[in-house]
Amino acid sequence: RDRFRLPRWGQRGTAGASIPAQLSFETIVQAYGSQRALDGVSLSVEPGEIVCLLGHSGCGKTTLLRIAAGVEAPTSGRVLMDGLEVSGPKAFVEPERRGIGLMFQDYALFPHMTILQNVMFGLKDLSAAEADVAAHRALSRVGLDHLANEYPHTLSGGEQQRVALARSIAPRPGVLLMDEPFSNLDRRMRDAIRDETVAILRETGATTILVTHDQEEAMRIADRIILMRSGAIIQEGEAEEIYRRPANLFAARFFCDFNEIEGVVRNRQVTCPVGVFPAPHLADGPAIVCVRPQGLRLKPAGFCLPGRIVSRRFLGEVDLLLIDVQGVDRPLQARIHDPAGVKEGQDVGIEVGPKDVLVFAASDA
């Protein structure tokens, strides 16, 4: 039904407001035998904040979400909602009593229930009439009230995702947990549904934690990004802060496909085959110079750094050029807007924009 066109949503501002809760994790450890999936994670999510847990598969993102939901109890540490312990040595509150909404990657719709019945499933504290009104309201907001009597198998993936969203917001939870909710959608549909989902999250005001491995998705959604690796938080902050000032090489690589060039730091400067750049934060010694592909600009041959075009690929808004530079083991990647007249085999000059250069100690690799 919506395979070839973008979905229509209900009127903005009609989702219904929640009373957002603060959600805090205190030194959470989760061990499976000798393996630690979480290694002392502490994090506080403020009421109404949208936070993305970002990282590669196996870094502990989903485990932290499951502990927040009460699906798992931590090996040690505490989870608190509005300052009250819901998981820890003194208390364990069952998942259904936490006032938390859940939305998973596979949508988890009940196949034997109609769409309306699926959305009403979490509204057991309401009368049948009140639950019916609340479910219809949530379905209307996601633009699917006309499918209330259909069954999940008759819906497209995008429609099922929207039903899952309606079900999660219908009870107006204080906290909403979302585990890779857009990963099963194609890119065009994913962008449209994600943007409208964020609008709904803002309307409800629910405190939200969303798990993703897609850095662009995190940057588009989150008030704050929590970058994780091997069960620990590597860096947290707003998208621009982490992008421009990554804490280490791992964080930098996660947000950009850099050109990485070996260099040497001497007297607070790094020297490498593409130039000399400030490195006031590093001690003398080997370094890795990271240059963003969009930080390379083409000049006529004979100006700036000499290079030769190895290949050129049209990517739509930009062209991807591979450029050989003497002293650099691999061709540099450059993303150039409209490099008119540039051909493979052509000699060019290369200018490197200093704001697109980051420098790390070689030991950081």
CSV table of C-alpha atoms in Angstrom, one decimal:
chain,number,residue,atom,x,y,z
A,1,ARG,CA,0.0,0.0,0.0
A,2,ASP,CA,2.7,2.5,0.9
A,3,ARG,CA,5.5,0.8,-0.9
A,4,PHE,CA,5.9,3.4,-3.6
A,5,ARG,CA,4.7,6.5,-1.8
A,6,LEU,CA,5.4,8.2,1.5
A,7,PRO,CA,2.9,7.7,4.3
A,8,ARG,CA,0.3,10.3,5.3
A,9,TRP,CA,0.2,11.0,9.0
A,10,GLY,CA,-2.4,12.5,11.3
A,11,GLN,CA,-2.5,16.1,12.4
A,12,ARG,CA,0.5,17.2,14.5
A,13,GLY,CA,-0.1,18.2,18.0
A,14,THR,CA,-2.7,15.5,18.7
A,15,ALA,CA,-0.6,12.7,20.1
A,16,GLY,CA,-1.4,13.5,23.8
A,17,ALA,CA,1.1,14.6,26.4
A,18,SER,CA,2.9,12.3,28.9
A,19,ILE,CA,4.3,13.2,32.3
A,20,PRO,CA,8.0,12.6,31.5
A,21,ALA,CA,10.2,10.8,34.1
A,22,GLN,CA,13.9,11.1,34.9
A,23,LEU,CA,15.7,7.8,34.3
A,24,SER,CA,19.1,7.1,35.9
A,25,PHE,CA,21.6,4.3,35.8
A,26,GLU,CA,24.2,4.0,38.6
A,27,THR,CA,27.3,1.9,37.9
A,28,ILE,CA,25.4,-0.8,36.0
A,29,VAL,CA,27.3,-4.0,35.6
A,30,GLN,CA,25.8,-6.9,33.6
A,31,ALA,CA,27.8,-10.1,33.4
A,32,TYR,CA,27.1,-13.3,31.6
A,33,GLY,CA,29.6,-15.7,33.1
A,34,SER,CA,33.1,-14.1,32.7
A,35,GLN,CA,31.9,-11.7,30.0
A,36,ARG,CA,30.8,-8.2,31.0
A,37,ALA,CA,28.1,-6.8,28.6
A,38,LEU,CA,28.0,-3.7,30.7
A,39,ASP,CA,31.0,-2.5,32.8
A,40,GLY,CA,30.0,0.1,35.3
A,41,VAL,CA,27.7,2.3,33.2
A,42,SER,CA,26.4,5.5,34.8
A,43,LEU,CA,23.9,7.7,32.9
A,44,SER,CA,21.1,10.1,33.7
A,45,VAL,CA,18.4,11.0,31.2
A,46,GLU,CA,16.4,14.1,32.0
A,47,PRO,CA,12.6,14.4,31.8
A,48,GLY,CA,11.6,14.9,28.1
A,49,GLU,CA,15.1,14.4,26.8
A,50,ILE,CA,15.7,12.2,23.7
A,51,VAL,CA,18.9,10.2,24.0
A,52,CYS,CA,20.5,7.9,21.5
A,53,LEU,CA,22.6,5.0,22.5
A,54,LEU,CA,25.1,4.6,19.6
A,55,GLY,CA,27.6,1.9,18.9
A,56,HIS,CA,28.5,-1.3,17.1
A,57,SER,CA,26.6,-4.5,17.6
A,58,GLY,CA,27.6,-6.1,21.0
A,59,CYS,CA,28.6,-2.9,22.7
A,60,GLY,CA,25.9,-3.2,25.3
A,61,LYS,CA,23.2,-0.8,24.0
A,62,THR,CA,20.3,-3.2,23.9
A,63,THR,CA,21.3,-4.8,27.2
A,64,LEU,CA,21.1,-1.3,28.9
A,65,LEU,CA,17.7,-0.9,27.3
A,66,ARG,CA,16.5,-4.3,28.6
A,67,ILE,CA,17.6,-3.4,32.1
A,68,ALA,CA,15.8,-0.1,32.0
A,69,ALA,CA,12.6,-1.9,30.9
A,70,GLY,CA,12.9,-4.5,33.7
A,71,VAL,CA,13.3,-7.4,31.2
A,72,GLU,CA,16.7,-8.1,32.8
A,73,ALA,CA,17.9,-7.4,36.3
A,74,PRO,CA,21.5,-6.0,36.5
A,75,THR,CA,24.3,-8.0,38.1
A,76,SER,CA,25.1,-4.9,40.1
A,77,GLY,CA,24.2,-1.2,40.2
A,78,ARG,CA,20.8,0.6,40.3
A,79,VAL,CA,18.2,1.9,37.9
A,80,LEU,CA,16.1,4.8,39.3
A,81,MET,CA,13.0,6.6,37.9
A,82,ASP,CA,12.4,10.0,39.4
A,83,GLY,CA,14.9,9.1,42.1
A,84,LEU,CA,13.1,5.9,43.1
A,85,GLU,CA,14.9,2.6,42.7
A,86,VAL,CA,13.2,0.2,40.2
A,87,SER,CA,16.2,-2.2,39.8
A,88,GLY,CA,18.9,-2.8,42.3
A,89,PRO,CA,19.8,-4.4,45.6
A,90,LYS,CA,16.8,-2.9,47.5
A,91,ALA,CA,14.0,-3.1,45.0
A,92,PHE,CA,12.8,-4.6,41.7
A,93,VAL,CA,9.7,-3.1,40.1
A,94,GLU,CA,8.1,-5.4,37.5
A,95,PRO,CA,8.2,-4.1,33.9
A,96,GLU,CA,4.4,-3.5,33.6
A,97,ARG,CA,4.5,-1.3,36.7
A,98,ARG,CA,7.3,1.0,35.5
A,99,GLY,CA,5.2,3.2,33.2
A,100,ILE,CA,7.7,2.5,30.4
A,101,GLY,CA,6.7,2.1,26.7
A,102,LEU,CA,8.7,-0.3,24.5
A,103,MET,CA,9.2,-0.4,20.8
A,104,PHE,CA,11.3,-3.1,19.2
A,105,GLN,CA,13.0,-3.7,15.9
A,106,ASP,CA,10.6,-6.4,14.9
A,107,TYR,CA,7.5,-4.4,16.0
A,108,ALA,CA,6.3,-7.5,18.0
A,109,LEU,CA,2.6,-7.1,16.9
A,110,PHE,CA,0.2,-9.9,17.8
A,111,PRO,CA,-0.8,-11.6,14.5
A,112,HIS,CA,-4.1,-12.9,15.9
A,113,MET,CA,-5.2,-9.4,17.0
A,114,THR,CA,-6.6,-6.6,14.8
A,115,ILE,CA,-4.6,-3.4,14.6
A,116,LEU,CA,-6.9,-1.7,17.1
A,117,GLN,CA,-6.6,-4.6,19.5
A,118,ASN,CA,-2.8,-4.5,19.3
A,119,VAL,CA,-2.9,-0.8,20.2
A,120,MET,CA,-5.4,-1.4,23.1
A,121,PHE,CA,-3.2,-4.2,24.5
A,122,GLY,CA,-1.3,-1.9,26.9
A,123,LEU,CA,-4.4,0.0,28.0
A,124,LYS,CA,-5.6,-2.5,30.6
A,125,ASP,CA,-5.9,0.2,33.3
A,126,LEU,CA,-8.6,2.0,31.3
A,127,SER,CA,-12.2,1.0,30.8
A,128,ALA,CA,-13.0,-0.6,27.5
A,129,ALA,CA,-14.6,2.6,26.2
A,130,GLU,CA,-11.6,4.8,27.4
A,131,ALA,CA,-9.1,2.3,25.9
A,132,ASP,CA,-11.0,2.3,22.5
A,133,VAL,CA,-10.9,6.1,22.4
A,134,ALA,CA,-7.2,6.3,23.3
A,135,ALA,CA,-6.3,3.6,20.8
A,136,HIS,CA,-8.2,5.3,18.0
A,137,ARG,CA,-6.5,8.6,18.9
A,138,ALA,CA,-3.0,7.0,18.7
A,139,LEU,CA,-3.8,5.3,15.4
A,140,SER,CA,-5.2,8.6,14.0
A,141,ARG,CA,-2.0,10.4,14.9
A,142,VAL,CA,0.1,7.9,12.9
A,143,GLY,CA,-2.4,8.1,10.0
A,144,LEU,CA,-3.7,4.5,10.3
A,145,ASP,CA,-7.1,4.8,12.0
A,146,HIS,CA,-8.7,3.6,8.7
A,147,LEU,CA,-6.9,0.2,9.2
A,148,ALA,CA,-8.1,-0.4,12.7
A,149,ASN,CA,-9.9,-3.6,11.9
A,150,GLU,CA,-7.1,-5.1,9.7
A,151,TYR,CA,-4.6,-7.6,10.8
A,152,PRO,CA,-0.8,-7.1,11.0
A,153,HIS,CA,0.0,-9.5,8.1
A,154,THR,CA,-2.0,-7.3,5.7
A,155,LEU,CA,0.2,-4.2,6.4
A,156,SER,CA,3.5,-3.2,4.9
A,157,GLY,CA,6.6,-2.9,7.0
A,158,GLY,CA,6.2,0.9,7.3
A,159,GLU,CA,2.6,0.5,8.4
A,160,GLN,CA,3.5,-2.1,11.0
A,161,GLN,CA,6.2,0.3,12.3
A,162,ARG,CA,3.6,3.0,12.7
A,163,VAL,CA,1.2,0.6,14.5
A,164,ALA,CA,4.0,-0.3,16.9
A,165,LEU,CA,4.6,3.4,17.5
A,166,ALA,CA,0.9,4.0,18.2
A,167,ARG,CA,0.8,1.1,20.6
A,168,SER,CA,3.8,2.5,22.5
A,169,ILE,CA,2.5,6.0,22.9
A,170,ALA,CA,-1.2,5.2,23.6
A,171,PRO,CA,-0.7,4.7,27.3
A,172,ARG,CA,1.3,8.0,27.4
A,173,PRO,CA,4.3,6.5,29.1
A,174,GLY,CA,6.7,8.7,31.1
A,175,VAL,CA,9.7,6.8,29.5
A,176,LEU,CA,9.8,5.3,26.0
A,177,LEU,CA,12.5,2.8,25.0
A,178,MET,CA,13.1,2.2,21.3
A,179,ASP,CA,15.5,-0.6,20.0
A,180,GLU,CA,16.5,0.0,16.3
A,181,PRO,CA,13.0,0.9,15.4
A,182,PHE,CA,13.7,2.0,11.8
A,183,SER,CA,16.3,-0.6,10.7
A,184,ASN,CA,13.9,-2.8,8.8
A,185,LEU,CA,12.7,0.0,6.5
A,186,ASP,CA,14.2,1.1,3.2
A,187,ARG,CA,16.1,4.4,3.3
A,188,ARG,CA,13.4,6.7,1.8
A,189,MET,CA,10.7,5.3,4.0
A,190,ARG,CA,13.0,5.3,7.0
A,191,ASP,CA,13.8,9.0,6.7
A,192,ALA,CA,10.2,10.0,6.4
A,193,ILE,CA,8.9,7.8,9.3
A,194,ARG,CA,11.9,8.8,11.5
A,195,ASP,CA,11.2,12.5,11.1
A,196,GLU,CA,7.5,12.1,11.9
A,197,THR,CA,8.3,9.8,14.8
A,198,VAL,CA,10.5,12.5,16.3
A,199,ALA,CA,7.7,15.0,15.9
A,200,ILE,CA,5.4,12.7,17.9
A,201,LEU,CA,8.0,12.2,20.6
A,202,ARG,CA,8.3,15.9,21.0
A,203,GLU,CA,4.5,16.2,21.2
A,204,THR,CA,4.2,13.5,23.9
A,205,GLY,CA,7.2,14.9,25.8
A,206,ALA,CA,8.2,11.3,26.9
A,207,THR,CA,11.7,10.8,28.1
A,208,THR,CA,13.1,8.6,25.2
A,209,ILE,CA,16.1,6.3,24.8
A,210,LEU,CA,16.7,5.0,21.3
A,211,VAL,CA,19.2,2.4,20.4
A,212,THR,CA,20.9,2.7,17.0
A,213,HIS,CA,24.2,1.8,15.2
A,214,ASP,CA,23.6,4.6,12.6
A,215,GLN,CA,25.5,7.8,13.5
A,216,GLU,CA,23.5,9.9,11.0
A,217,GLU,CA,20.2,8.6,12.6
A,218,ALA,CA,21.5,9.5,16.1
A,219,MET,CA,22.6,13.0,14.9
A,220,ARG,CA,19.1,13.6,13.4
A,221,ILE,CA,17.2,12.5,16.4
A,222,ALA,CA,19.0,13.0,19.6
A,223,ASP,CA,19.3,15.8,22.1
A,224,ARG,CA,22.3,13.9,23.4
A,225,ILE,CA,24.3,11.0,22.0
A,226,ILE,CA,25.8,8.3,24.2
A,227,LEU,CA,28.6,6.5,22.3
A,228,MET,CA,29.3,3.0,23.6
A,229,ARG,CA,32.1,0.5,23.2
A,230,SER,CA,32.6,-2.9,24.9
A,231,GLY,CA,30.0,-2.2,27.6
A,232,ALA,CA,31.3,1.3,28.5
A,233,ILE,CA,30.5,4.9,27.6
A,234,ILE,CA,33.2,6.3,25.4
A,235,GLN,CA,31.8,9.8,25.0
A,236,GLU,CA,28.5,11.6,25.4
A,237,GLY,CA,27.3,15.0,24.2
A,238,GLU,CA,25.4,16.8,21.5
A,239,ALA,CA,26.0,15.7,17.9
A,240,GLU,CA,28.1,18.6,16.9
A,241,GLU,CA,30.3,18.4,20.0
A,242,ILE,CA,31.1,14.7,19.4
A,243,TYR,CA,31.6,15.2,15.6
A,244,ARG,CA,33.9,18.2,16.0
A,245,ARG,CA,35.7,17.2,19.2
A,246,PRO,CA,35.7,13.4,19.4
A,247,ALA,CA,37.3,12.1,22.6
A,248,ASN,CA,39.5,9.6,20.8
A,249,LEU,CA,40.2,7.9,17.4
A,250,PHE,CA,37.4,5.4,17.9
A,251,ALA,CA,34.8,8.2,18.4
A,252,ALA,CA,36.2,10.1,15.4
A,253,ARG,CA,36.1,7.0,13.1
A,254,PHE,CA,32.5,6.4,14.1
A,255,PHE,CA,31.3,9.7,12.8
A,256,CYS,CA,33.4,10.0,9.6
A,257,ASP,CA,35.3,7.9,7.1
A,258,PHE,CA,38.6,9.7,7.5
A,259,ASN,CA,41.7,9.7,5.4
A,260,GLU,CA,44.2,8.5,8.0
A,261,ILE,CA,47.9,9.5,7.5
A,262,GLU,CA,50.9,8.8,9.6
A,263,GLY,CA,52.7,11.8,11.1
A,264,VAL,CA,55.1,12.9,13.8
A,265,VAL,CA,54.4,15.5,16.5
A,266,ARG,CA,57.2,17.9,17.3
A,267,ASN,CA,56.9,21.0,19.4
A,268,ARG,CA,53.0,21.0,19.4
A,269,GLN,CA,52.8,20.5,15.6
A,270,VAL,CA,52.3,17.4,13.5
A,271,THR,CA,54.1,16.9,10.2
A,272,CYS,CA,52.8,14.5,7.6
A,273,PRO,CA,52.9,14.1,3.8
A,274,VAL,CA,49.8,16.4,3.3
A,275,GLY,CA,51.1,19.2,5.5
A,276,VAL,CA,51.8,20.6,8.9
A,277,PHE,CA,49.0,21.1,11.4
A,278,PRO,CA,48.6,22.3,15.0
A,279,ALA,CA,48.7,19.5,17.7
A,280,PRO,CA,48.9,21.5,21.0
A,281,HIS,CA,47.3,18.6,23.0
A,282,LEU,CA,49.8,15.9,22.0
A,283,ALA,CA,53.3,15.1,23.3
A,284,ASP,CA,56.1,14.6,20.8
A,285,GLY,CA,55.9,11.2,19.0
A,286,PRO,CA,54.1,9.2,16.3
A,287,ALA,CA,50.6,10.4,15.4
A,288,ILE,CA,47.6,9.7,13.2
A,289,VAL,CA,46.4,12.7,11.1
A,290,CYS,CA,42.7,12.3,10.2
A,291,VAL,CA,41.4,14.4,7.2
A,292,ARG,CA,37.7,14.5,6.4
A,293,PRO,CA,37.0,13.8,2.7
A,294,GLN,CA,35.1,17.1,2.4
A,295,GLY,CA,38.1,18.9,3.8
A,296,LEU,CA,40.1,18.4,0.5
A,297,ARG,CA,39.7,21.1,-2.2
A,298,LEU,CA,41.0,20.9,-5.7
A,299,LYS,CA,43.4,23.6,-7.1
A,300,PRO,CA,45.1,23.8,-10.5
A,301,ALA,CA,48.2,21.6,-10.9
A,302,GLY,CA,51.3,23.4,-9.6
A,303,PHE,CA,49.5,24.9,-6.7
A,304,CYS,CA,49.4,23.6,-3.1
A,305,LEU,CA,50.0,19.8,-2.6
A,306,PRO,CA,50.5,17.9,-5.8
A,307,GLY,CA,48.3,14.9,-6.5
A,308,ARG,CA,46.9,12.8,-9.4
A,309,ILE,CA,43.3,11.7,-9.9
A,310,VAL,CA,43.0,7.9,-9.7
A,311,SER,CA,39.2,7.6,-10.1
A,312,ARG,CA,36.0,9.7,-10.1
A,313,ARG,CA,32.6,8.5,-9.1
A,314,PHE,CA,29.4,10.5,-9.3
A,315,LEU,CA,27.4,10.2,-6.1
A,316,GLY,CA,24.6,12.7,-6.7
A,317,GLU,CA,25.3,15.8,-4.6
A,318,VAL,CA,29.0,15.2,-4.7
A,319,ASP,CA,31.7,13.3,-6.6
A,320,LEU,CA,34.0,10.9,-4.8
A,321,LEU,CA,37.5,11.3,-6.0
A,322,LEU,CA,40.5,9.1,-5.2
A,323,ILE,CA,43.7,11.0,-5.4
A,324,ASP,CA,47.3,9.7,-5.3
A,325,VAL,CA,49.7,11.8,-3.1
A,326,GLN,CA,53.4,11.1,-2.8
A,327,GLY,CA,54.2,9.6,0.6
A,328,VAL,CA,50.7,8.4,1.4
A,329,ASP,CA,50.2,4.7,1.2
A,330,ARG,CA,46.5,4.8,0.0
A,331,PRO,CA,44.8,7.3,-2.3
A,332,LEU,CA,43.0,10.1,-0.5
A,333,GLN,CA,39.3,10.2,-0.6
A,334,ALA,CA,37.8,13.6,-1.5
A,335,ARG,CA,34.1,14.5,-1.7
A,336,ILE,CA,33.9,17.5,-4.1
A,337,HIS,CA,30.9,19.4,-5.3
A,338,ASP,CA,30.8,19.7,-9.1
A,339,PRO,CA,34.5,19.1,-10.0
A,340,ALA,CA,33.9,20.3,-13.5
A,341,GLY,CA,36.5,19.1,-16.1
A,342,VAL,CA,38.3,16.7,-13.7
A,343,LYS,CA,39.3,13.5,-15.3
A,344,GLU,CA,41.1,10.3,-14.2
A,345,GLY,CA,44.8,10.5,-14.6
A,346,GLN,CA,44.8,14.3,-14.3
A,347,ASP,CA,47.4,16.1,-12.2
A,348,VAL,CA,45.8,18.5,-9.6
A,349,GLY,CA,46.7,20.6,-6.6
A,350,ILE,CA,45.1,19.8,-3.2
A,351,GLU,CA,44.3,22.2,-0.5
A,352,VAL,CA,43.6,20.8,3.0
A,353,GLY,CA,41.1,22.7,5.2
A,354,PRO,CA,42.5,22.8,8.7
A,355,LYS,CA,39.1,22.7,10.4
A,356,ASP,CA,38.6,19.2,8.8
A,357,VAL,CA,41.8,17.8,10.3
A,358,LEU,CA,42.0,16.0,13.6
A,359,VAL,CA,45.2,14.6,15.2
A,360,PHE,CA,45.5,11.7,17.6
A,361,ALA,CA,48.5,9.9,19.2
A,362,ALA,CA,49.4,6.8,17.2
A,363,SER,CA,48.9,4.8,20.5
A,364,ASP,CA,45.2,5.7,20.3
A,365,ALA,CA,44.8,3.5,17.3
